[in-house]
mmCIF file of C-alpha atoms and ligand atoms in Angstrom:
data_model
loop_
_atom_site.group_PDB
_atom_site.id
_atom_site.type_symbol
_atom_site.label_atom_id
_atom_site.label_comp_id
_atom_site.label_asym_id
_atom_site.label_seq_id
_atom_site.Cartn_x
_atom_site.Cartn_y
_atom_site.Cartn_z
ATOM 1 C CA UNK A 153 12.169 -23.648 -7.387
ATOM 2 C CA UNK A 154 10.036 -25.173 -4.573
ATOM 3 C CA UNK A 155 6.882 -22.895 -3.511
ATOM 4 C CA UNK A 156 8.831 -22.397 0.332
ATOM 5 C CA UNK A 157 11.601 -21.083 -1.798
ATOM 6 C CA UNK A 158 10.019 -19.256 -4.130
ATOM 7 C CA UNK A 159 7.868 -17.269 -0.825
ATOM 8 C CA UNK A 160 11.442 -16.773 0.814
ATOM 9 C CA UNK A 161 13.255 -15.241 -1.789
ATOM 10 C CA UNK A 162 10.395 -13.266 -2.768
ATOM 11 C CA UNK A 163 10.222 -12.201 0.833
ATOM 12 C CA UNK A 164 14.189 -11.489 0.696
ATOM 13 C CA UNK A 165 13.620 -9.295 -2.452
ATOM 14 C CA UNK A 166 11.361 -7.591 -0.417
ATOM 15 C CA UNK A 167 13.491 -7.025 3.010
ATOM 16 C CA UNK A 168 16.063 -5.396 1.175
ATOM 17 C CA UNK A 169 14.031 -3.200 -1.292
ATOM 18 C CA UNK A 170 12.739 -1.741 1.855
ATOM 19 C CA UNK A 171 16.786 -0.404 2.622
ATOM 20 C CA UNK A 172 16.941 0.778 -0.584
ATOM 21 C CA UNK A 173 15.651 4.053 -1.395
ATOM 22 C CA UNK A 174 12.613 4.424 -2.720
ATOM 23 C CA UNK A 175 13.430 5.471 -6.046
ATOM 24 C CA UNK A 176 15.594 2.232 -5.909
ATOM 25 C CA UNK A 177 12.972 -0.207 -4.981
ATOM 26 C CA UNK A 178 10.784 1.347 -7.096
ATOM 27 C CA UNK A 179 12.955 0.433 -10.094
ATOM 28 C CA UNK A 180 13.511 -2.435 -8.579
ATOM 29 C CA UNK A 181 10.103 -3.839 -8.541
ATOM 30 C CA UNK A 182 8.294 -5.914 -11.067
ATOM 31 C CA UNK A 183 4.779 -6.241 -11.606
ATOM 32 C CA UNK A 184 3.450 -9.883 -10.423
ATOM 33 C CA UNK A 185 0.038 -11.092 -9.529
ATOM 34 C CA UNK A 186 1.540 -12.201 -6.118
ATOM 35 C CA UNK A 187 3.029 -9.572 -3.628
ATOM 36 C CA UNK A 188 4.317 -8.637 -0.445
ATOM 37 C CA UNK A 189 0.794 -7.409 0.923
ATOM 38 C CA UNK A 190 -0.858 -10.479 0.175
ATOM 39 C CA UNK A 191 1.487 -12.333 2.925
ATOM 40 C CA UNK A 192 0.785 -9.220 5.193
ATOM 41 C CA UNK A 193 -3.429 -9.623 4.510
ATOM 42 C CA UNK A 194 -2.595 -13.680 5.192
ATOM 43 C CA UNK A 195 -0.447 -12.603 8.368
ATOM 44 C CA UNK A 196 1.986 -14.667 6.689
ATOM 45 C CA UNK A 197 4.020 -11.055 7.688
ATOM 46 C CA UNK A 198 3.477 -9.065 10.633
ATOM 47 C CA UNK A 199 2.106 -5.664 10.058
ATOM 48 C CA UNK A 200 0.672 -3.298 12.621
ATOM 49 C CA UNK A 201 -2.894 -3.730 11.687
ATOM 50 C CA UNK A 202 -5.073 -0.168 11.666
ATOM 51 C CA UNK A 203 -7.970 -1.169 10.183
ATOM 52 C CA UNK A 204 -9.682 -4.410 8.822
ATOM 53 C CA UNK A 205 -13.564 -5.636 6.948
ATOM 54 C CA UNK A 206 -14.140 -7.868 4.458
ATOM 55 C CA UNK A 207 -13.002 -5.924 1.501
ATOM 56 C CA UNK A 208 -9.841 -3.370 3.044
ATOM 57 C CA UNK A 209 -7.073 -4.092 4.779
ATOM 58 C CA UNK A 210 -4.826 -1.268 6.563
ATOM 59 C CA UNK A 211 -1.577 -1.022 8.232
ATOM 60 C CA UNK A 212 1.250 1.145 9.019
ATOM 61 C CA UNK A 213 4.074 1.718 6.505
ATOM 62 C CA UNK A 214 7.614 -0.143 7.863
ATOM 63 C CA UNK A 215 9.321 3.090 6.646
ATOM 64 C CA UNK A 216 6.790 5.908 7.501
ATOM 65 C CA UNK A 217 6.913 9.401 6.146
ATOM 66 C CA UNK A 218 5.048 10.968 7.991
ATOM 67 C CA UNK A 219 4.238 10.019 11.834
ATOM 68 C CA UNK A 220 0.854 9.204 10.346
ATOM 69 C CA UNK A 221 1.727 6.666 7.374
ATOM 70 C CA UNK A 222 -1.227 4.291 6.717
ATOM 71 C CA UNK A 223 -0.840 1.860 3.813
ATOM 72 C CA UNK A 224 -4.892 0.860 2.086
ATOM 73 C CA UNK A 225 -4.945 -1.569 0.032
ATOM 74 C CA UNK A 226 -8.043 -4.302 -1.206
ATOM 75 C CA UNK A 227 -8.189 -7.551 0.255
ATOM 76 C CA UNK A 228 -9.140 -8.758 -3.342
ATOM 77 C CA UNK A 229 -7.167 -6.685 -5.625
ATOM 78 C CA UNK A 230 -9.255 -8.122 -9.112
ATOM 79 C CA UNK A 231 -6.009 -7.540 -11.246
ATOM 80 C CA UNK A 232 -5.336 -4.148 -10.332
ATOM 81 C CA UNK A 233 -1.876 -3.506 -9.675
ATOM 82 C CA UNK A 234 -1.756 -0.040 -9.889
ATOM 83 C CA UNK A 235 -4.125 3.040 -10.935
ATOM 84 C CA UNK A 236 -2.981 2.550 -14.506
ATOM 85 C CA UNK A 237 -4.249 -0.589 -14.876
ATOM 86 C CA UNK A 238 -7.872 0.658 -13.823
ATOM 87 C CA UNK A 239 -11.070 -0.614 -15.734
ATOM 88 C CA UNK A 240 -14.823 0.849 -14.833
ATOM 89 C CA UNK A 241 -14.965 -2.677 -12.805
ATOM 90 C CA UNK A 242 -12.601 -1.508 -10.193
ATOM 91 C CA UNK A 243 -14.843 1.710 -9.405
ATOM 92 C CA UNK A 244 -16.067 0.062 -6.008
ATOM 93 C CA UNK A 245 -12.293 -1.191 -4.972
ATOM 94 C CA UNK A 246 -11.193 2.972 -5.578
ATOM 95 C CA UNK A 247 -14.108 4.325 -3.831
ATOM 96 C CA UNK A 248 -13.738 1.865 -1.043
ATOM 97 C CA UNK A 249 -10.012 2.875 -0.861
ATOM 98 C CA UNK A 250 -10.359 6.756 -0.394
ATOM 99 C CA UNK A 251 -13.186 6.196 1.795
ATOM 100 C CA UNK A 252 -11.663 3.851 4.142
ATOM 101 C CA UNK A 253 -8.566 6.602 3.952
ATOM 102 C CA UNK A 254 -11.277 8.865 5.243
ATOM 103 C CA UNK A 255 -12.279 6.598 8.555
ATOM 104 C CA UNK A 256 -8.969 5.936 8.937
ATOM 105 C CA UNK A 257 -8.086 9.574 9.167
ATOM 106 C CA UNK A 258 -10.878 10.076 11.411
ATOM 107 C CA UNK A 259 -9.713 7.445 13.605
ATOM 108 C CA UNK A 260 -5.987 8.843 13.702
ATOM 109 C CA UNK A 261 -7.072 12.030 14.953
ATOM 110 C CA UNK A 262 -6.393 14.138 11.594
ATOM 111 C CA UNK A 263 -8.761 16.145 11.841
ATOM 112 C CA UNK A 264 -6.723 19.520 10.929
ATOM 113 C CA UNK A 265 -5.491 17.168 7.329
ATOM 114 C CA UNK A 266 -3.746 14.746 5.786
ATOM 115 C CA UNK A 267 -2.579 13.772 2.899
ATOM 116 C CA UNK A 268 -3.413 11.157 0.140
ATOM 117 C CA UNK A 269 -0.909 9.500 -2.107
ATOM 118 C CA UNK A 270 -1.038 6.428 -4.881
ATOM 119 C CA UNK A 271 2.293 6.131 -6.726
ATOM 120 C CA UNK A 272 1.738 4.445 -10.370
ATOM 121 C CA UNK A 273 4.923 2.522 -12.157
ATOM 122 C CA UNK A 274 8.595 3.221 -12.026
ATOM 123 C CA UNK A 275 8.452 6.822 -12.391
ATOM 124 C CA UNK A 276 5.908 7.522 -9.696
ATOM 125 C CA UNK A 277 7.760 5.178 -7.242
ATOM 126 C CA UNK A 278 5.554 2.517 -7.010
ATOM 127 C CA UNK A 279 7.353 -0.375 -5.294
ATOM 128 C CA UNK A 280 4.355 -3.234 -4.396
ATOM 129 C CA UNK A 281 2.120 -3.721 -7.602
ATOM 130 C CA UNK A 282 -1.111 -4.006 -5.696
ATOM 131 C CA UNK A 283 -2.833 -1.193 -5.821
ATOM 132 C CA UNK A 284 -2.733 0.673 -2.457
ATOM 133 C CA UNK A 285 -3.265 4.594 -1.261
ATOM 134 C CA UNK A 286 -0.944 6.017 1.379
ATOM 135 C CA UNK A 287 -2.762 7.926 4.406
ATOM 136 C CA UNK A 288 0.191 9.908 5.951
ATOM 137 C CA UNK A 289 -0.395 13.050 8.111
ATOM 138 C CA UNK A 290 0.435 13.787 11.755
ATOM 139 C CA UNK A 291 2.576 17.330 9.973
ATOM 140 C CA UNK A 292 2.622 19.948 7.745
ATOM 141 C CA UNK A 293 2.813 18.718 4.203
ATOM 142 C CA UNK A 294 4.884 20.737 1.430
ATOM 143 C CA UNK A 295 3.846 21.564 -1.877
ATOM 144 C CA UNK A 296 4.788 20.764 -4.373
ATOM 145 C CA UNK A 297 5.619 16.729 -3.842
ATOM 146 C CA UNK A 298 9.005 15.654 -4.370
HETATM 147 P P1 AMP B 503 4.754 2.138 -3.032
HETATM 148 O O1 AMP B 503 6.216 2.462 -3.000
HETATM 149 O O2 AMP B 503 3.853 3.294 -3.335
HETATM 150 O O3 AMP B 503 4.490 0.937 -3.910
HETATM 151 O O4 AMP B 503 4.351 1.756 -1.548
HETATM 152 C C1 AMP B 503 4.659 0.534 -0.958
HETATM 153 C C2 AMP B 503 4.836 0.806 0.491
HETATM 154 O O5 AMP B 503 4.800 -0.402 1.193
HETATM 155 C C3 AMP B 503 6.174 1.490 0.838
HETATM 156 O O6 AMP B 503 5.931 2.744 1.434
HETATM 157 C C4 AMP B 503 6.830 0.500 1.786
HETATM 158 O O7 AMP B 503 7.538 1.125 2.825
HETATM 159 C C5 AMP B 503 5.642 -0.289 2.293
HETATM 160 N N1 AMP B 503 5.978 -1.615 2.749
HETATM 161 C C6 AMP B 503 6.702 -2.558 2.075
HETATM 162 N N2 AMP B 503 6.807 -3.671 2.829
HETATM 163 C C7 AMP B 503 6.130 -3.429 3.972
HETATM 164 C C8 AMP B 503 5.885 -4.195 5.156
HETATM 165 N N3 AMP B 503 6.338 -5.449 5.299
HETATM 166 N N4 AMP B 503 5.161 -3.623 6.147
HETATM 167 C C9 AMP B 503 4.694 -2.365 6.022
HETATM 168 N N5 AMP B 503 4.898 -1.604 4.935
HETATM 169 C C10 AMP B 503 5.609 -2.123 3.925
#
């Protein structure tokens, strides 16, 4: 498969895991070292950009829920596809993560909460294996998660 081809149907796989549900695309996903949010971070996708420095990149969720729905994710992910796969190296890349989700709180006005989320492999929903935190907020969360 040519490398345009192999970018478009990867990008097709994509389009319509985002009309699935999310337990769907979540089962639908496979790990690779090459993912949706690297063509976002290249702009090779538009995203609504919230946030950018040399290390984090942050933009809103296509299918927010929450009317605050941030997506964080490393500009460099280092092999880290999802919390599971976490070594002692990736300490900074975490800490960077839940800090920026701090700013970016901050900067969103959530200032009465919000509410921080990293889904982990098929049964936690995770749907794009680079590791990422949601920031959603902007209502009253429930308890216990679905
Ligand atoms: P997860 O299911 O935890 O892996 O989170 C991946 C998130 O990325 C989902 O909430 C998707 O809605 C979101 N997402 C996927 N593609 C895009 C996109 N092109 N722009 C913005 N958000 C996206």
């Amino acid at each position: 498969m040519s490398s345009r081809l192999a970018v478009l149907s990867s990008h097709l796989i994509h389009v319509s895991a985002a009309m699935a549900s999310e337990k769907e695309a979540a089962l639908a996903a496979t790990p690779s070292d090459f993912t949706i949010f690297d063509k976002i971070i290249n702009k090779e996708i538009p995203s609504t950009v919230v946030y950018e420095d040399d290390k984090v990149f942050a933009f809103r969720d296509i299918q927010p829920q929450a009317p605050v729905h941030i997506v964080i994710i490393p500009i460099v992910k280092d092999g880290l596809s999802g919390l599971s796969k976490a070594e002692e190296r990736h300490i900074d890349i975490l800490g960077r993560l839940l800090y920026t989700a701090k700013l970016i709180a901050k900067q969103e006005g959530l200032d009465d909460g919000f509410r921080i989320v990293i889904n982990d492999g098929p049964k936690g929903c995770q749907s794009v294996y680079h590791i990422h935190v949601h920031l959603l907020g902007g209502r009253q969360m429930n308890w216990p998660p679905g």
